[in-house]
Coordinates of C-alpha atoms in Angstrom, one line a residue:
M1 CA 100.2 66.7 137.4
K2 CA 102.4 69.8 137.8
K3 CA 103.0 69.9 134.0
K4 CA 99.2 69.8 133.4
K5 CA 98.5 72.6 135.8
F6 CA 101.3 74.7 134.2
F7 CA 99.8 74.1 130.8
F8 CA 96.3 75.2 131.9
R9 CA 97.8 78.3 133.5
K10 CA 99.4 79.2 130.2
I11 CA 96.2 78.7 128.4
F12 CA 94.4 80.9 130.9
L13 CA 97.1 83.6 130.7
C14 CA 96.9 83.7 126.9
C15 CA 93.1 84.0 126.9
F16 CA 93.3 86.8 129.5
I17 CA 95.9 88.8 127.5
F18 CA 93.8 88.4 124.3
F19 CA 90.7 89.5 126.3
I20 CA 92.5 92.6 127.5
L21 CA 94.2 93.6 124.3
E22 CA 91.7 92.8 121.7
I23 CA 88.3 93.4 123.2
P24 CA 87.7 97.2 123.6
D25 CA 84.9 96.5 126.2
A26 CA 87.4 94.8 128.4
A27 CA 89.8 97.7 128.0
G28 CA 87.0 100.0 129.1
F29 CA 86.5 97.9 132.2
F30 CA 90.1 98.0 133.4
W31 CA 90.9 101.6 132.3
D32 CA 89.1 104.9 132.3
W33 CA 87.7 104.5 128.8
H34 CA 84.5 106.0 127.4
T35 CA 82.4 105.4 124.3
V36 CA 80.4 107.4 121.8
K37 CA 78.5 105.4 119.2
T38 CA 76.1 105.0 116.3
D39 CA 74.6 101.9 114.8
K40 CA 77.6 101.5 112.6
F41 CA 80.6 102.5 114.8
T42 CA 81.5 102.5 118.5
V43 CA 84.5 104.8 119.3
Y44 CA 86.4 104.1 122.5
Y45 CA 88.4 106.9 124.0
E46 CA 89.9 108.3 127.3
K47 CA 88.0 111.2 128.8
D48 CA 90.4 113.9 127.7
Y49 CA 89.8 112.9 124.0
E50 CA 86.0 113.3 123.9
N51 CA 86.0 116.1 121.2
R52 CA 88.4 114.2 118.9
A53 CA 86.3 111.0 119.4
I54 CA 83.1 112.8 118.4
E55 CA 84.9 114.3 115.4
L56 CA 86.2 110.9 114.4
L57 CA 82.8 109.3 114.7
S58 CA 81.3 112.1 112.6
R59 CA 83.9 111.7 109.9
L60 CA 83.4 107.9 109.8
E61 CA 79.7 108.2 109.4
F62 CA 79.9 111.0 106.8
Y63 CA 82.4 109.1 104.6
S64 CA 81.3 105.5 105.2
E65 CA 79.4 105.4 101.9
I66 CA 82.7 105.5 100.0
P67 CA 84.3 102.2 101.3
E68 CA 80.9 100.5 101.3
R69 CA 80.4 101.4 97.6
I70 CA 83.9 100.4 96.6
C71 CA 83.9 97.1 98.5
G72 CA 80.2 96.2 98.0
N73 CA 80.0 95.5 101.7
T74 CA 78.7 97.0 105.0
A75 CA 79.3 96.4 108.7
E76 CA 77.7 97.2 112.0
N77 CA 79.0 98.2 115.4
V78 CA 82.6 98.3 114.3
P79 CA 84.8 99.0 117.4
V80 CA 87.2 102.0 116.9
V81 CA 89.8 102.8 119.5
L82 CA 91.1 106.3 119.5
E83 CA 94.5 106.4 121.1
S84 CA 97.5 108.7 121.5
A85 CA 101.1 107.7 121.0
G86 CA 102.5 111.2 121.1
Q87 CA 103.9 112.3 117.7
Y88 CA 103.5 108.8 116.3
V89 CA 100.4 108.7 114.1
N90 CA 99.0 105.7 112.3
G91 CA 96.0 103.5 111.9
F92 CA 95.4 99.7 112.0
A93 CA 92.7 97.3 111.1
N94 CA 92.7 94.0 112.9
P95 CA 91.0 91.2 110.8
L96 CA 90.8 88.9 113.9
S97 CA 88.7 91.2 116.1
G98 CA 87.3 93.5 113.4
K99 CA 88.7 96.4 115.4
I100 CA 90.1 99.7 114.1
A101 CA 92.8 101.5 116.0
V102 CA 93.6 105.2 115.4
L103 CA 96.7 106.7 116.8
D104 CA 96.0 110.4 116.8
Y105 CA 98.1 113.5 117.2
E106 CA 95.9 116.6 117.5
P107 CA 98.2 119.1 115.8
R108 CA 97.7 117.1 112.6
A109 CA 95.1 118.5 110.2
M110 CA 91.5 117.6 111.0
D111 CA 91.3 115.8 107.7
W112 CA 93.7 113.2 109.1
L113 CA 90.7 111.7 110.9
S114 CA 88.7 111.4 107.7
Y115 CA 91.7 110.0 105.8
V116 CA 92.6 107.3 108.4
G117 CA 88.9 106.5 109.1
V118 CA 88.1 105.8 105.5
H119 CA 91.4 103.9 104.9
E120 CA 90.9 101.5 107.9
Y121 CA 87.2 101.0 107.4
T122 CA 87.9 100.0 103.8
H123 CA 90.3 97.3 105.2
I124 CA 87.5 95.9 107.5
L125 CA 85.0 95.7 104.6
Q126 CA 87.5 94.4 102.1
M127 CA 89.1 91.8 104.3
S128 CA 85.7 90.5 105.7
K129 CA 84.0 90.2 102.3
A130 CA 83.1 86.4 102.0
S131 CA 80.2 84.1 101.1
G132 CA 79.6 80.5 100.5
V133 CA 82.2 78.0 101.9
P134 CA 84.7 80.7 102.9
E135 CA 82.0 82.5 104.9
F136 CA 81.3 79.2 106.7
L137 CA 85.0 78.7 107.4
K138 CA 85.1 82.2 109.0
I139 CA 83.1 80.8 111.9
F140 CA 86.3 79.1 113.0
T141 CA 88.7 82.0 112.1
P142 CA 88.3 85.3 110.4
L143 CA 91.6 84.5 108.6
A144 CA 89.6 82.2 106.4
S145 CA 88.4 85.1 104.3
P146 CA 90.1 84.8 100.9
N147 CA 90.1 88.6 100.5
F148 CA 92.5 88.7 103.4
S149 CA 94.5 85.5 103.4
A150 CA 94.5 84.8 99.6
V151 CA 95.3 88.1 98.0
P152 CA 98.7 89.9 97.7
Y153 CA 99.0 92.7 100.2
W154 CA 99.1 95.3 97.5
I155 CA 95.5 94.5 96.8
V156 CA 94.6 95.0 100.5
E157 CA 96.4 98.4 100.6
G158 CA 95.4 99.3 97.1
F159 CA 91.7 99.2 97.8
A160 CA 92.3 101.3 101.0
V161 CA 94.5 103.9 99.2
Y162 CA 92.0 104.2 96.4
A163 CA 89.1 104.7 98.8
E164 CA 90.8 107.4 100.8
S165 CA 91.5 109.3 97.6
Q166 CA 87.8 109.4 96.7
M167 CA 86.8 111.8 99.5
S168 CA 87.8 114.8 97.2
T169 CA 90.2 115.7 94.5
R170 CA 92.6 117.2 97.1
E171 CA 92.6 114.3 99.6
G172 CA 94.2 110.9 99.7
R173 CA 97.6 109.8 98.5
L174 CA 96.6 109.3 94.9
N175 CA 95.9 113.0 94.7
D176 CA 99.0 114.4 96.4
G177 CA 101.4 113.9 93.6
S178 CA 104.1 111.9 95.3
F179 CA 102.8 108.4 94.4
R180 CA 102.5 109.4 90.7
E181 CA 106.0 110.9 90.7
I182 CA 107.5 107.6 92.1
I183 CA 105.7 105.6 89.4
N184 CA 106.8 108.2 86.7
A185 CA 110.4 107.9 87.9
Y186 CA 110.3 104.1 87.3
L187 CA 108.8 104.6 83.8
C188 CA 111.0 107.4 82.8
E189 CA 114.0 105.2 83.4
E190 CA 112.3 102.6 81.3
E191 CA 112.1 100.2 84.2
R192 CA 109.2 97.8 84.7
I193 CA 107.5 97.6 88.0
S194 CA 107.5 93.8 88.6
L195 CA 104.7 92.0 90.4
M196 CA 107.4 90.3 92.5
D197 CA 108.7 93.7 93.8
A198 CA 105.1 94.9 94.5
T199 CA 104.3 91.6 96.3
Y200 CA 107.4 91.0 98.4
S201 CA 108.7 94.6 99.0
P202 CA 112.5 94.0 98.5
L203 CA 115.0 96.0 100.5
G204 CA 115.2 99.2 98.6
V205 CA 113.2 102.2 97.4
P206 CA 110.2 102.3 97.7
G207 CA 110.4 99.4 100.0
G208 CA 107.4 98.8 102.2
A209 CA 105.6 101.8 100.6
G210 CA 105.4 99.9 97.3
I211 CA 102.2 98.0 98.3
Y212 CA 100.5 101.4 98.8
I213 CA 102.0 103.1 95.7
F214 CA 101.6 100.4 93.2
G215 CA 98.5 98.8 94.7
G216 CA 96.6 102.1 94.9
S217 CA 97.5 103.2 91.4
F218 CA 96.6 99.7 90.0
I219 CA 93.2 99.7 91.7
E220 CA 92.6 103.2 90.4
Y221 CA 93.4 102.0 86.8
L222 CA 90.9 99.1 87.2
S223 CA 88.2 101.5 88.5
N224 CA 88.7 103.9 85.6
R225 CA 88.7 101.2 83.0
F226 CA 86.1 98.8 84.3
G227 CA 84.2 100.8 86.9
E228 CA 84.1 100.6 90.7
E229 CA 81.3 98.0 90.5
A230 CA 83.8 95.6 88.8
N231 CA 86.2 95.9 91.7
A232 CA 83.3 95.2 94.1
L233 CA 82.4 92.2 92.0
F234 CA 86.0 90.9 92.2
L235 CA 85.8 90.9 96.0
E236 CA 82.5 89.1 95.8
K237 CA 83.7 86.4 93.4
H238 CA 87.1 86.0 95.1
G239 CA 85.5 85.9 98.5
S240 CA 83.2 83.1 97.6
S241 CA 85.5 80.7 95.7
V242 CA 87.3 77.8 97.4
L243 CA 89.9 78.0 94.6
S244 CA 90.9 81.4 95.9
Y245 CA 92.9 79.7 98.6
L246 CA 95.3 78.4 95.9
T247 CA 96.4 82.0 95.1
P248 CA 99.6 82.0 97.3
F249 CA 100.7 78.7 95.7
V250 CA 99.3 78.6 92.2
P251 CA 97.9 82.0 91.2
A252 CA 96.7 80.7 87.8
L253 CA 94.2 78.5 89.7
G254 CA 93.3 81.2 92.2
I255 CA 93.2 84.9 91.7
D256 CA 93.9 84.8 88.0
L257 CA 90.6 82.8 87.5
T258 CA 88.7 85.5 89.3
F259 CA 90.4 88.3 87.4
K260 CA 89.6 86.6 84.0
E261 CA 86.0 86.2 85.1
V262 CA 85.6 89.8 86.2
Y263 CA 88.1 91.8 84.0
G264 CA 88.7 89.4 81.1
K265 CA 92.4 89.2 81.7
T266 CA 94.9 87.8 84.2
V267 CA 96.6 89.9 86.9
S268 CA 99.9 90.0 85.0
E269 CA 98.2 91.1 81.8
L270 CA 96.4 93.9 83.4
W271 CA 99.5 94.9 85.4
N272 CA 101.4 95.4 82.1
L273 CA 98.5 97.3 80.6
W274 CA 98.4 99.6 83.7
Q275 CA 102.1 100.4 83.3
E276 CA 101.6 101.2 79.6
D277 CA 98.7 103.5 80.4
S278 CA 100.8 105.2 83.1
A279 CA 103.7 105.7 80.6
R280 CA 101.4 107.3 78.0
K281 CA 100.1 109.7 80.6
T282 CA 103.6 110.5 81.8
G283 CA 105.1 111.3 78.4
P284 CA 108.8 112.1 77.8
V285 CA 110.8 114.1 80.4
Q286 CA 112.3 117.1 78.6
D287 CA 114.8 118.1 81.3
K288 CA 115.8 115.8 84.1
G289 CA 118.1 118.4 85.7
E290 CA 121.5 117.6 87.3
A291 CA 121.7 114.8 89.9
L292 CA 123.6 115.9 93.0
T293 CA 123.6 112.4 94.6
S294 CA 123.6 108.9 93.3
D295 CA 123.4 106.8 96.5
G296 CA 119.7 106.2 96.3
W297 CA 117.2 105.7 99.2
H298 CA 115.0 108.3 100.8
K299 CA 116.1 112.0 101.0
S300 CA 114.1 114.7 102.7
G301 CA 114.3 117.9 104.7
L302 CA 116.5 119.8 102.2
F303 CA 118.0 123.1 103.5
M304 CA 120.6 125.4 101.9
D305 CA 123.2 127.3 103.9
N306 CA 125.4 129.3 101.5
R307 CA 126.7 126.6 99.1
D308 CA 126.1 123.7 101.5
L309 CA 123.0 121.5 101.1
Y310 CA 121.8 119.8 104.3
Y311 CA 119.4 116.8 104.0
I312 CA 118.2 113.7 105.8
R313 CA 119.0 110.4 104.3
R314 CA 117.0 107.3 105.4
H315 CA 118.3 103.9 104.4
A316 CA 118.3 100.3 105.5
E317 CA 120.9 97.5 105.6
K318 CA 120.3 93.8 105.5
T319 CA 121.4 92.1 108.8
G320 CA 120.2 88.6 108.1
P321 CA 117.4 86.5 106.5
F322 CA 114.2 88.5 106.6
E323 CA 116.0 91.0 108.9
S324 CA 117.2 94.6 108.3
R325 CA 118.1 97.7 110.2
S326 CA 117.2 101.3 109.4
Y327 CA 119.4 104.4 109.8
S328 CA 118.8 108.1 109.4
K329 CA 121.6 110.6 108.8
I330 CA 121.9 114.3 108.4
I331 CA 124.3 115.0 105.5
R332 CA 126.0 118.1 104.4
L333 CA 126.8 118.3 100.7
N334 CA 128.9 121.1 99.2
V335 CA 127.2 121.7 95.8
D336 CA 130.4 123.1 94.3
S337 CA 132.9 120.4 95.2
G338 CA 130.4 117.5 95.6
K339 CA 132.0 116.5 98.9
K340 CA 129.6 115.0 101.5
R341 CA 129.9 114.6 105.2
V342 CA 127.7 113.0 107.8
V343 CA 127.1 115.6 110.5
H344 CA 124.7 113.5 112.6
E345 CA 123.3 110.0 112.7
S346 CA 120.2 108.5 114.5
N347 CA 118.9 105.0 114.8
Y348 CA 115.4 106.3 115.6
G349 CA 114.8 109.1 113.1
Y350 CA 114.3 112.8 112.9
S351 CA 111.1 114.7 113.6
M352 CA 111.9 117.8 111.7
P353 CA 114.3 119.1 108.9
P354 CA 117.6 120.5 110.0
K355 CA 118.1 124.2 110.0
V356 CA 121.4 126.1 110.1
R357 CA 122.1 129.6 111.4
D358 CA 125.4 131.3 112.4
D359 CA 127.3 128.0 112.4
K360 CA 124.7 126.3 114.6
M361 CA 122.6 123.4 113.3
F362 CA 119.2 122.8 114.9
F363 CA 117.5 119.4 114.5
G364 CA 114.8 117.4 116.2
Q365 CA 115.2 113.7 117.1
Y366 CA 112.4 111.3 118.0
E367 CA 112.5 109.6 121.5
T368 CA 110.1 107.3 123.3
R369 CA 108.6 107.5 126.7
G370 CA 105.5 106.2 128.6
G371 CA 102.5 107.9 129.9
Y372 CA 100.4 108.2 126.8
A373 CA 96.7 107.2 126.4
N374 CA 97.1 104.0 124.4
K375 CA 97.1 100.3 124.9
Y376 CA 98.4 99.4 121.4
F377 CA 102.0 100.3 122.5
M378 CA 101.4 99.7 126.3
G379 CA 101.3 103.5 127.0
Y380 CA 104.4 104.4 125.1
G381 CA 104.7 107.1 122.4
D382 CA 107.0 109.5 120.6
Y383 CA 108.1 113.0 121.4
T384 CA 110.9 115.3 120.1
I385 CA 114.2 116.3 121.6
L386 CA 115.5 119.5 120.0
F387 CA 119.3 119.8 119.7
E388 CA 121.7 122.5 118.9
K389 CA 125.0 121.5 117.3
D390 CA 128.0 123.9 117.0
M391 CA 129.3 123.1 113.5
K392 CA 132.8 124.4 114.4
T393 CA 133.4 122.5 117.6
G394 CA 131.0 119.6 117.1
R395 CA 129.4 120.0 120.5
E396 CA 125.7 119.3 121.0
R397 CA 123.3 120.4 123.6
K398 CA 119.6 119.7 124.3
I399 CA 117.5 122.9 124.2
Y400 CA 114.0 121.5 124.3
D401 CA 112.0 118.3 124.7
G402 CA 108.3 117.8 124.1
H403 CA 105.8 117.8 121.2
L404 CA 106.5 119.8 118.0

């Protein structure tokens, strides 16, 4: 009898936690949350964020036609939770609850709200697109939608990256140059971008960003060659076919059948044609310049002090099956001798590039604390601790903490 009571208590606790964390109306009941809404979106926010909530709702309404056109789908009363996690910014779309979460940092450009709104709304429309038997199975679980559970994740992110890049020729990651440069770097070295790498994101550059880079560029290629209506038709056909569920196990009987029906070729055939098209647009590189480093991974925040180059290197090391650990280091490289030295290391990351003046290095490091207006991270968020390091003695001291 005691075991049975304990079991039912666990069931009740799980249901209660789901009710609190996933249903925004419940969150509004227990916390001081407010709403602003239209027929299409309901934005939840804490009272101090009213202006940003109204701006987010306005941007969602203004740009909603883009994801709806691309996905051939619409939605009503989509819950959108506007939250703050300090300097940590991101967006999430939950296929189970149909909810969008926007983690906002106000100093970011106002277009951030447009970009993240379009991206996450595209996820909702793309992942929920279903008809026929799959639509019936969605009654039992939203995960039954083939356009979520039976497509590689580079398609999920590819549609969203493509949509965010249609707001204007200056917005979205397909228009900022960095994605194209990464693809060009692969092709200039005569390397092939394998479907396996795009699908499973191996430990290495570009890592988890590959689904956005390769997926977004591939969907753009399909749109340019076949038209956006073909991509919407793909979602319609794939989301209505029971055979789509075979995609993770036998792609030839799942997604490849839909691709042949819509585009006339399989995924791998079009994947190769996309790379050939990208290589033609790239052309030969006349001058690659001189490489100062050869240890790979991500480098950013370059700063020159006399003949010393300072930069941040982010890399990861495998610690076990399906496990890895990330590191960030500030490295000083003498461009004459080629000698390198790690001058600082962080497990959490840097919030700003290093600067050096009069043998003093200044750098900002992320830290976490509570007290922020979010429930996604249980009220925790990021802020910056600004340090000064004496490059002669090696001593460090904190000179500021807060938001930068």
